[in-house]
Coordinates of C-alpha atoms and ligand atoms in Angstrom, one line a residue:
M233 CA 17.7 -6.3 6.3
S234 CA 21.0 -7.9 7.8
R235 CA 22.9 -5.6 10.4
K236 CA 25.5 -5.6 8.2
S237 CA 23.2 -3.6 5.6
I238 CA 22.9 -0.8 8.2
K239 CA 24.2 2.5 6.7
K240 CA 27.2 4.0 8.0
I241 CA 26.6 7.3 9.4
V242 CA 29.4 9.9 9.1
D243 CA 29.4 12.7 11.6
K244 CA 29.3 16.0 9.7
E245 CA 31.1 17.9 12.1
T246 CA 34.0 15.7 13.0
K247 CA 34.0 13.6 9.3
K248 CA 34.4 10.3 11.5
E249 CA 31.9 7.5 11.3
F250 CA 29.5 7.7 14.0
K251 CA 28.8 4.4 15.6
P252 CA 25.4 4.7 17.9
K253 CA 26.3 2.9 21.0
R254 CA 24.6 -0.6 21.5
S255 CA 23.4 0.0 18.1
D256 CA 22.3 -3.5 17.6
K257 CA 20.5 -3.8 20.9
Y258 CA 17.8 -0.8 19.9
S259 CA 18.1 -1.2 16.4
R260 CA 15.0 -2.1 14.0
L261 CA 13.8 -5.6 13.9
R262 CA 14.3 -7.4 10.9
G263 CA 12.1 -6.6 7.9
M264 CA 10.3 -3.8 9.5
K265 CA 11.4 -0.4 8.1
D266 CA 11.3 3.5 9.1
I267 CA 9.6 5.8 6.5
L268 CA 11.8 9.0 6.5
F269 CA 11.2 12.6 5.4
D270 CA 12.1 12.0 2.0
E271 CA 10.1 8.7 1.3
Y272 CA 6.7 10.6 2.7
K273 CA 6.3 12.4 -1.1
Y274 CA 6.0 8.5 -2.7
W275 CA 3.4 7.6 0.3
D276 CA 1.7 10.7 0.1
L277 CA 1.0 10.2 -4.0
V278 CA -0.2 6.8 -3.6
V279 CA -2.3 7.3 -0.4
K280 CA -4.1 10.1 -2.1
K281 CA -4.3 8.1 -5.6
A282 CA -5.7 5.3 -3.3
T283 CA -8.2 7.7 -1.6
D284 CA -9.2 9.6 -4.4
L285 CA -10.0 6.6 -6.6
S286 CA -12.0 4.6 -4.2
T287 CA -14.0 7.8 -3.1
I288 CA -14.8 8.4 -6.8
Y289 CA -15.9 4.8 -7.0
G290 CA -18.2 4.8 -4.0
F291 CA -16.1 3.3 -1.4
N292 CA -16.3 4.4 2.2
H293 CA -13.2 4.6 4.4
I294 CA -12.9 2.2 7.3
D295 CA -10.2 0.9 9.6
T296 CA -10.0 -2.0 12.2
P297 CA -7.9 -2.9 15.0
I298 CA -4.3 -4.0 14.3
L299 CA -4.6 -6.6 17.0
E300 CA -7.6 -9.4 16.7
K301 CA -8.4 -12.8 18.1
L302 CA -5.8 -15.5 16.6
D303 CA -9.3 -17.4 16.2
L304 CA -10.6 -15.0 13.3
F305 CA -7.5 -15.7 11.3
E306 CA -7.7 -19.4 11.7
R307 CA -11.1 -19.8 10.6
S308 CA -11.1 -17.3 7.9
T309 CA -7.7 -17.2 6.3
G310 CA -7.3 -20.9 7.1
K311 CA -5.4 -22.8 9.9
E312 CA -3.5 -24.7 7.1
T313 CA -2.4 -21.6 5.2
D314 CA 1.1 -20.6 5.2
I315 CA 0.1 -17.2 6.4
V316 CA -1.8 -18.7 9.6
S317 CA 0.5 -21.6 10.1
K318 CA 4.3 -20.1 9.7
E319 CA 4.0 -16.6 9.4
M320 CA 1.6 -15.0 12.0
Y321 CA 2.7 -12.9 15.0
A322 CA 0.5 -14.7 17.3
F323 CA 0.9 -14.7 21.2
I324 CA -1.4 -15.2 24.4
D325 CA -1.8 -11.7 26.0
K326 CA -2.1 -10.4 29.5
S327 CA -5.5 -11.4 29.9
G328 CA -4.8 -15.1 28.6
D329 CA -6.4 -14.3 25.3
R330 CA -5.0 -15.7 22.1
V331 CA -4.4 -12.8 19.7
A332 CA -2.4 -12.0 16.5
L333 CA -1.3 -8.7 14.8
R334 CA -3.6 -8.9 11.8
P335 CA -1.5 -10.8 8.7
E336 CA -4.2 -9.3 6.1
A337 CA -7.1 -7.3 6.2
T338 CA -9.9 -9.2 4.8
P339 CA -10.9 -10.9 8.1
G340 CA -11.3 -8.2 10.2
L341 CA -13.4 -6.5 7.7
V342 CA -15.7 -9.3 7.3
R343 CA -15.9 -9.3 11.4
A344 CA -16.6 -5.5 11.3
Y345 CA -19.6 -6.3 8.4
I346 CA -20.9 -8.9 10.7
E347 CA -20.7 -7.2 13.9
H348 CA -22.0 -3.7 13.2
G349 CA -25.1 -5.3 11.1
M350 CA -23.8 -3.9 7.9
F351 CA -26.2 -6.3 6.1
N352 CA -28.9 -3.6 7.1
L353 CA -27.4 -1.0 4.9
P354 CA -28.2 -0.7 1.4
Q355 CA -25.8 -3.3 -0.5
P356 CA -23.4 -3.4 -1.8
V357 CA -21.5 -2.4 1.4
K358 CA -18.3 -0.8 -0.3
M359 CA -15.2 -0.7 2.2
F360 CA -11.8 0.9 1.4
W361 CA -9.2 0.3 3.8
L362 CA -5.2 1.2 4.3
G363 CA -3.1 0.1 7.1
P364 CA -0.5 -2.1 8.3
L365 CA 0.0 -5.9 8.1
F366 CA 2.3 -8.3 9.8
R367 CA 4.0 -11.4 8.4
H368 CA 6.9 -13.4 9.6
E369 CA 8.3 -14.1 6.5
K370 CA 12.2 -14.1 5.5
P371 CA 12.8 -10.4 4.6
Q372 CA 14.0 -9.5 1.3
S373 CA 13.6 -6.9 -1.3
G374 CA 9.9 -5.9 -1.5
R375 CA 9.0 -8.6 1.4
L376 CA 8.7 -6.9 4.7
R377 CA 7.5 -8.3 8.1
Q378 CA 5.5 -5.1 8.5
F379 CA 3.9 -3.6 5.2
F380 CA 0.9 -1.5 4.1
Q381 CA -1.7 -2.5 2.1
Y382 CA -4.4 -0.6 0.1
D383 CA -7.7 -2.7 0.4
L384 CA -11.0 -2.5 -1.1
E385 CA -13.9 -5.1 -0.3
M386 CA -17.4 -4.8 -1.5
F387 CA -20.0 -7.1 0.3
G388 CA -23.4 -8.2 -1.0
D389 CA -23.1 -8.2 -4.8
S390 CA -22.6 -11.4 -6.5
S391 CA -22.5 -10.3 -10.2
P392 CA -19.5 -10.2 -12.3
V393 CA -19.8 -6.5 -12.4
A394 CA -18.4 -6.3 -9.0
D395 CA -15.6 -8.5 -9.5
V396 CA -14.6 -6.3 -12.8
Q397 CA -15.1 -3.0 -10.9
L398 CA -12.3 -4.3 -8.6
I399 CA -10.2 -5.1 -11.2
L400 CA -10.9 -1.8 -13.1
I401 CA -10.0 0.2 -10.0
A402 CA -6.8 -1.7 -9.4
Y403 CA -6.1 -1.3 -13.1
N404 CA -6.9 2.4 -13.1
F405 CA -4.8 3.0 -9.9
F406 CA -1.5 1.6 -11.5
S407 CA -1.9 3.1 -14.8
E408 CA -2.7 6.7 -13.1
L409 CA 0.6 6.2 -11.2
Q410 CA 2.4 5.5 -14.6
I411 CA 3.0 2.1 -13.7
D412 CA 2.3 -0.8 -16.5
A413 CA 0.1 -3.1 -14.6
Q414 CA -1.0 -6.5 -16.0
I415 CA -3.6 -8.7 -14.5
Q416 CA -3.5 -12.4 -14.3
I417 CA -6.8 -14.1 -13.9
N418 CA -8.4 -17.4 -13.2
S419 CA -11.4 -18.8 -11.7
I420 CA -11.3 -21.4 -9.2
G421 CA -15.1 -22.2 -9.4
C422 CA -17.5 -23.2 -6.5
K423 CA -16.8 -26.1 -4.2
E424 CA -18.5 -28.6 -6.7
C425 CA -16.1 -27.4 -9.3
R426 CA -13.1 -27.7 -7.1
A427 CA -14.0 -31.3 -5.8
E428 CA -14.1 -32.5 -9.2
Y429 CA -10.8 -30.9 -10.5
S430 CA -9.4 -32.0 -7.0
K431 CA -9.9 -35.4 -8.3
K432 CA -8.4 -35.0 -11.7
L433 CA -5.5 -33.3 -10.4
V434 CA -4.8 -36.0 -7.7
E435 CA -5.1 -38.6 -10.4
Y436 CA -2.7 -36.3 -12.6
Y437 CA -0.2 -36.2 -9.8
K438 CA -0.3 -40.1 -9.0
E439 CA 0.9 -40.7 -12.6
R440 CA 4.1 -41.6 -13.5
G441 CA 5.8 -41.0 -9.9
K442 CA 5.3 -37.2 -10.1
R443 CA 4.1 -37.3 -6.6
A444 CA 7.5 -38.6 -5.2
K445 CA 9.2 -35.7 -6.8
L446 CA 7.5 -33.1 -5.0
C447 CA 9.0 -30.5 -2.6
V448 CA 8.2 -31.7 1.0
D449 CA 5.6 -28.8 1.7
C450 CA 3.7 -30.3 -1.6
K451 CA 3.6 -33.6 -0.5
K452 CA 1.8 -32.5 2.6
R453 CA -0.5 -30.3 0.3
F454 CA -1.0 -33.4 -1.7
T455 CA -3.3 -34.9 0.9
K456 CA -4.9 -31.9 2.5
N457 CA -5.4 -29.3 -0.5
P458 CA -4.1 -30.3 -3.7
M459 CA -5.0 -27.2 -5.4
R460 CA -2.1 -25.3 -3.6
L461 CA 0.0 -27.7 -5.5
L462 CA -0.5 -25.2 -8.4
D463 CA 0.6 -22.7 -6.2
C464 CA 4.2 -23.7 -5.2
K465 CA 7.2 -21.8 -5.6
E466 CA 9.6 -24.5 -6.1
P467 CA 11.2 -25.1 -9.6
V468 CA 10.7 -28.6 -9.5
C469 CA 7.0 -28.4 -8.6
Q470 CA 6.3 -25.8 -11.0
Q471 CA 7.8 -28.1 -14.0
I472 CA 5.8 -31.2 -12.7
R473 CA 2.4 -28.9 -12.9
E474 CA 3.4 -27.8 -16.4
D475 CA 0.9 -30.6 -17.8
A476 CA -1.7 -30.3 -15.1
P477 CA -5.6 -30.3 -15.9
Q478 CA -6.9 -26.8 -16.0
I479 CA -9.4 -25.5 -13.6
V480 CA -11.4 -24.0 -16.1
D481 CA -12.2 -27.2 -17.9
S482 CA -14.0 -28.0 -14.8
L483 CA -16.2 -25.3 -14.1
C484 CA -20.0 -25.8 -13.7
D485 CA -22.3 -23.8 -15.8
S486 CA -23.0 -21.2 -13.5
C487 CA -19.1 -20.8 -12.4
R488 CA -18.1 -20.6 -16.2
E489 CA -21.0 -18.3 -17.1
H490 CA -19.7 -15.9 -14.4
F491 CA -16.0 -16.0 -15.7
I492 CA -17.0 -15.5 -19.4
K493 CA -18.9 -12.5 -18.6
V494 CA -15.7 -11.1 -16.3
L495 CA -13.6 -11.4 -19.4
E496 CA -16.1 -9.9 -21.8
Y497 CA -16.1 -6.8 -19.6
L498 CA -12.7 -6.5 -19.1
D499 CA -12.2 -6.8 -23.0
E500 CA -14.7 -4.2 -23.4
L501 CA -12.8 -2.1 -20.9
D502 CA -9.4 -2.8 -22.9
I503 CA -8.0 -3.9 -19.7
P504 CA -4.9 -6.5 -20.7
Y505 CA -5.0 -9.7 -18.6
N506 CA -3.8 -13.0 -19.0
L507 CA -5.4 -16.2 -18.2
N508 CA -3.5 -18.0 -15.5
P509 CA -4.4 -21.5 -14.9
F510 CA -2.1 -22.0 -12.1
L511 CA -3.2 -18.9 -10.0
V512 CA -5.3 -20.3 -7.3
R513 CA -4.0 -17.8 -4.5
G514 CA -2.9 -19.3 -1.2
L515 CA -5.8 -18.6 1.1
D516 CA -9.1 -21.0 2.0
Y517 CA -11.5 -18.6 1.3
Y518 CA -11.6 -17.6 -2.4
N519 CA -14.0 -19.0 -4.8
R520 CA -14.9 -18.3 -8.4
T521 CA -12.7 -15.2 -9.9
V522 CA -9.1 -14.6 -8.4
F523 CA -6.6 -12.2 -10.0
E524 CA -2.9 -10.7 -9.4
V525 CA -1.5 -7.6 -10.5
F526 CA 2.3 -7.6 -11.8
A527 CA 4.1 -4.8 -13.6
V528 CA 4.6 -5.1 -17.1
N529 CA 7.8 -6.3 -18.7
D530 CA 9.4 -7.6 -15.5
E531 CA 12.0 -9.8 -16.5
E532 CA 12.1 -11.6 -13.6
S533 CA 11.8 -15.4 -13.1
E534 CA 8.8 -16.9 -12.0
T535 CA 9.4 -17.1 -8.5
D536 CA 10.6 -13.6 -8.2
K537 CA 7.5 -12.6 -9.7
R538 CA 5.7 -14.0 -7.3
Q539 CA 7.4 -12.3 -4.7
S540 CA 6.8 -9.0 -6.7
A541 CA 3.2 -9.0 -7.4
L542 CA 1.9 -5.9 -6.4
G543 CA -1.6 -7.0 -5.2
G544 CA -4.1 -9.7 -5.5
G545 CA -7.5 -10.5 -4.9
G546 CA -10.8 -12.3 -5.6
R547 CA -14.1 -13.5 -4.6
Y548 CA -15.0 -15.2 -1.4
D549 CA -18.7 -15.7 -1.3
E550 CA -19.1 -17.8 1.7
L551 CA -16.5 -16.3 4.0
V552 CA -19.3 -14.0 5.6
E553 CA -21.7 -17.1 6.3
L554 CA -18.7 -19.0 7.4
M555 CA -17.8 -16.3 9.9
G556 CA -21.2 -16.3 11.5
G557 CA -22.9 -13.4 9.2
R558 CA -26.2 -13.9 6.8
P559 CA -25.0 -15.3 3.6
T560 CA -23.4 -12.7 1.6
P561 CA -21.7 -12.7 -1.5
A562 CA -18.1 -10.5 -1.7
C563 CA -15.2 -9.7 -3.3
G564 CA -11.8 -7.7 -2.6
F565 CA -8.3 -6.9 -3.2
G566 CA -5.3 -5.7 -1.8
I567 CA -2.3 -3.9 -3.1
G568 CA 1.1 -3.7 -1.1
I569 CA 2.1 -0.3 -0.9
E570 CA 5.8 -0.5 -0.6
R571 CA 6.0 -2.5 -3.8
V572 CA 4.0 0.0 -5.5
I573 CA 6.7 2.5 -4.2
N574 CA 9.6 0.6 -5.1
K575 CA 8.1 0.4 -8.7
I576 CA 7.7 4.2 -9.0
K577 CA 11.3 4.9 -7.6
E578 CA 12.7 1.8 -10.1
K579 CA 11.1 3.4 -13.0
N580 CA 12.0 7.1 -11.8
I581 CA 8.4 8.0 -12.6
P582 CA 8.7 11.9 -11.8
I583 CA 6.9 13.1 -8.5
K584 CA 5.1 16.4 -9.0
E585 CA 6.0 18.1 -5.8
D586 CA 3.4 20.3 -4.5
R587 CA 6.0 23.2 -3.5
D588 CA 4.5 26.0 -5.3
N589 CA 3.8 29.2 -3.4
Y590 CA 5.8 28.7 -0.4
I591 CA 6.2 31.9 1.9
F592 CA 9.4 31.8 3.9
I593 CA 9.7 34.2 6.7
A594 CA 13.1 35.4 7.7
Q595 CA 14.2 37.3 10.8
L596 CA 16.8 39.3 12.2
G597 CA 17.5 40.2 16.1
E598 CA 15.3 39.7 19.0
Q599 CA 12.4 42.1 18.0
G600 CA 12.2 40.7 14.6
K601 CA 11.8 37.3 15.7
R602 CA 8.8 38.1 17.9
K603 CA 7.2 39.9 15.2
A604 CA 8.0 37.2 12.5
F605 CA 6.3 34.6 15.1
M606 CA 3.0 36.9 14.9
L607 CA 3.0 37.3 11.2
F608 CA 3.8 33.8 10.4
E609 CA 0.2 32.7 12.6
E610 CA -1.1 35.8 10.5
L611 CA -0.3 34.6 7.6
R612 CA -1.2 30.8 8.2
K613 CA -4.6 32.1 9.4
A614 CA -5.2 33.8 6.2
G615 CA -4.2 30.5 4.4
F616 CA -1.0 31.0 2.6
K617 CA 1.7 28.1 3.2
V618 CA 4.2 29.6 5.1
R619 CA 7.5 28.3 6.4
Q620 CA 10.2 29.4 8.6
S621 CA 13.3 28.5 10.8
F622 CA 13.0 30.6 13.7
T623 CA 15.6 28.7 15.6
K624 CA 18.2 30.0 13.2
D625 CA 19.6 33.3 13.6
S626 CA 21.7 34.1 10.6
L627 CA 20.2 35.3 7.7
K628 CA 22.3 33.5 5.1
V629 CA 21.1 30.1 6.9
Q630 CA 17.7 31.1 6.6
L631 CA 17.9 32.3 2.9
E632 CA 19.5 28.8 2.4
E633 CA 16.6 27.0 4.0
A634 CA 14.2 29.2 1.9
D635 CA 16.0 27.8 -1.3
R636 CA 16.2 24.3 -0.1
I637 CA 12.3 24.1 0.2
V638 CA 11.9 26.1 -3.1
A639 CA 10.1 29.1 -1.8
K640 CA 8.6 31.4 -3.9
Y641 CA 8.9 34.4 -1.7
T642 CA 10.8 35.3 1.4
L643 CA 9.7 38.1 3.8
I644 CA 12.8 39.6 5.8
L645 CA 11.9 41.5 8.9
G646 CA 14.9 43.2 10.3
Q647 CA 16.0 46.3 12.9
K648 CA 15.5 48.5 10.0
E649 CA 12.2 47.1 8.8
L650 CA 10.7 47.0 12.4
L651 CA 11.1 50.8 13.0
D652 CA 10.1 51.8 9.4
G653 CA 6.7 49.9 9.8
T654 CA 7.9 47.8 6.5
I655 CA 8.7 44.5 5.2
I656 CA 11.1 43.1 2.4
L657 CA 9.7 41.1 -0.2
R658 CA 12.0 38.9 -2.1
D659 CA 11.5 37.0 -5.0
M660 CA 13.3 34.1 -4.9
E661 CA 13.6 33.0 -8.6
S662 CA 14.6 36.5 -9.6
G663 CA 16.1 37.6 -6.7
T664 CA 14.8 41.2 -6.7
Q665 CA 13.6 42.7 -3.5
E666 CA 11.1 45.4 -2.7
V667 CA 10.2 47.2 0.6
V668 CA 6.5 47.0 1.3
D669 CA 4.4 48.7 4.0
Y670 CA 4.0 46.0 6.7
K671 CA 0.2 46.5 7.0
K672 CA -0.2 45.9 3.5
I673 CA 1.6 42.6 3.3
I674 CA -1.5 40.2 3.0
F675 CA -2.7 42.6 0.2
E676 CA 0.6 42.6 -1.7
L677 CA 0.8 38.7 -1.4
N678 CA -2.6 38.1 -2.5
K679 CA -2.0 40.4 -5.5
R680 CA 1.2 37.6 -6.2
I681 CA -0.8 34.6 -5.6
E682 CA -3.9 34.7 -6.8
G683 CA -6.1 32.6 -5.3
N684 CA -3.6 29.9 -5.3
K685 CA -2.8 29.6 -1.7
N686 CA -3.5 26.1 -0.6
Ligands
AMP78 P1 -1.7 -11.1 -0.4 O1 -2.5 -10.4 0.9 O2 -0.6 -12.2 -0.1 O3 -2.4 -11.3 -1.5 O4 -0.7 -9.7 -0.8 C1 -1.3 -8.9 -1.6 C2 -0.5 -7.7 -2.0 O5 0.2 -7.6 -0.6 C3 1.1 -8.2 -2.6 O6 0.9 -8.7 -4.1 C4 2.4 -7.5 -2.3 O7 2.0 -6.4 -3.0 C5 1.7 -7.1 -0.9 N1 2.6 -7.9 0.3 C6 2.2 -9.3 0.7 N2 3.1 -9.8 1.5 C7 4.0 -8.6 1.5 C8 5.2 -8.5 2.3 N3 5.9 -9.5 2.8 N4 6.1 -7.4 2.0 C9 5.7 -6.2 1.4 N5 4.3 -6.4 0.5 C10 3.7 -7.7 0.7

């Protein structure tokens, strides 16, 4: 987000452009977003879907600190990965400790699993997590420096069914939000498969000067981690990789069997997927199944697509042990909430707003205001969805607000009603009004809103 993209603000009263003093000095950091009022309906929808699905499939809600030891990410995500080597918000705190704002969720969740002795719990331990992550990337549409993820992790289950359950939840999450999602899937095998495959890959890149044509980063990857050559976003590297050997041909029997089972289950569940031999995911800890989710019909280039992946995950059977725990197979995925919301907005997917049955309380005069305050509390405690704007005196302005929030009824308390012990009940849709006994107002509302208060 450049300074130029800061929206013009026009002062409603003077009709002139309003420029906050020192707007640059105190403006948001690049790549960081405020979530404003109108945006929350999307967040509520997406977070509710994530929470409901996680609970139905038996995942328990967990949270971890935003700040963790830097070592945690260096060891788990991997020192050489882009996330750790280039994008992390890492610093030395006031106690001299090397710390980092978490760039991904899995390391903290693995740490929590080990630190709280969760291997003693019945396995698998299924976790569901929602929270902000921080990566110092180049900001652009769908790529922020602070973004939210919905994560699921499953510890203690090595079977292909566990992988499939995660993919199924991800798929259900998107389809129930009316986003047509497609899964791209690959297997990157185990250490043995990868050792054999890396040799073949190195041979391939050594042939006919391909290595010399690679981008600067890939030249480094060639010696450190050749499989990452497949992951590169540079067009030249993508072109060279076209005929590269595929890892599925180097899988050992057990990894191949695991992968075939995953695919068979997906077929049975009718989950559309594409085999993507170049999908390796850029982190150190993955093994066997890796997958990413994209919106279908994305007419974007490969590079754009990579940036617009809605989610991704895979198996990481050795990470718990690497981080000091008992050997524990595990798998997980993360979905980017902002990208999901962008998709919902882009496709104009209608959001059902839960505005039914709002009761607006309008008041006139000092005494009316006092009584309205009490009535508000009384109705709220009785379980009604009450709304008000007690700071406003004009009835017209209050009714406008009632219209704005699409209230079903407005209750009006003025001088006359106070004297008579009555209250006006206005049906906002038809505009008809009736005078009802103040003492019977809860009874009257209950009659109209039959058991549908909250
Ligand atoms: P990753 O943890 O890199 O596998 O990313 C998982 C998902 O998080 C992606 O598919 C995106 O939806 C989302 N994501 C990753 N990085 C960003 C970012 N910088 N800004 C917004 N969303 C992101």
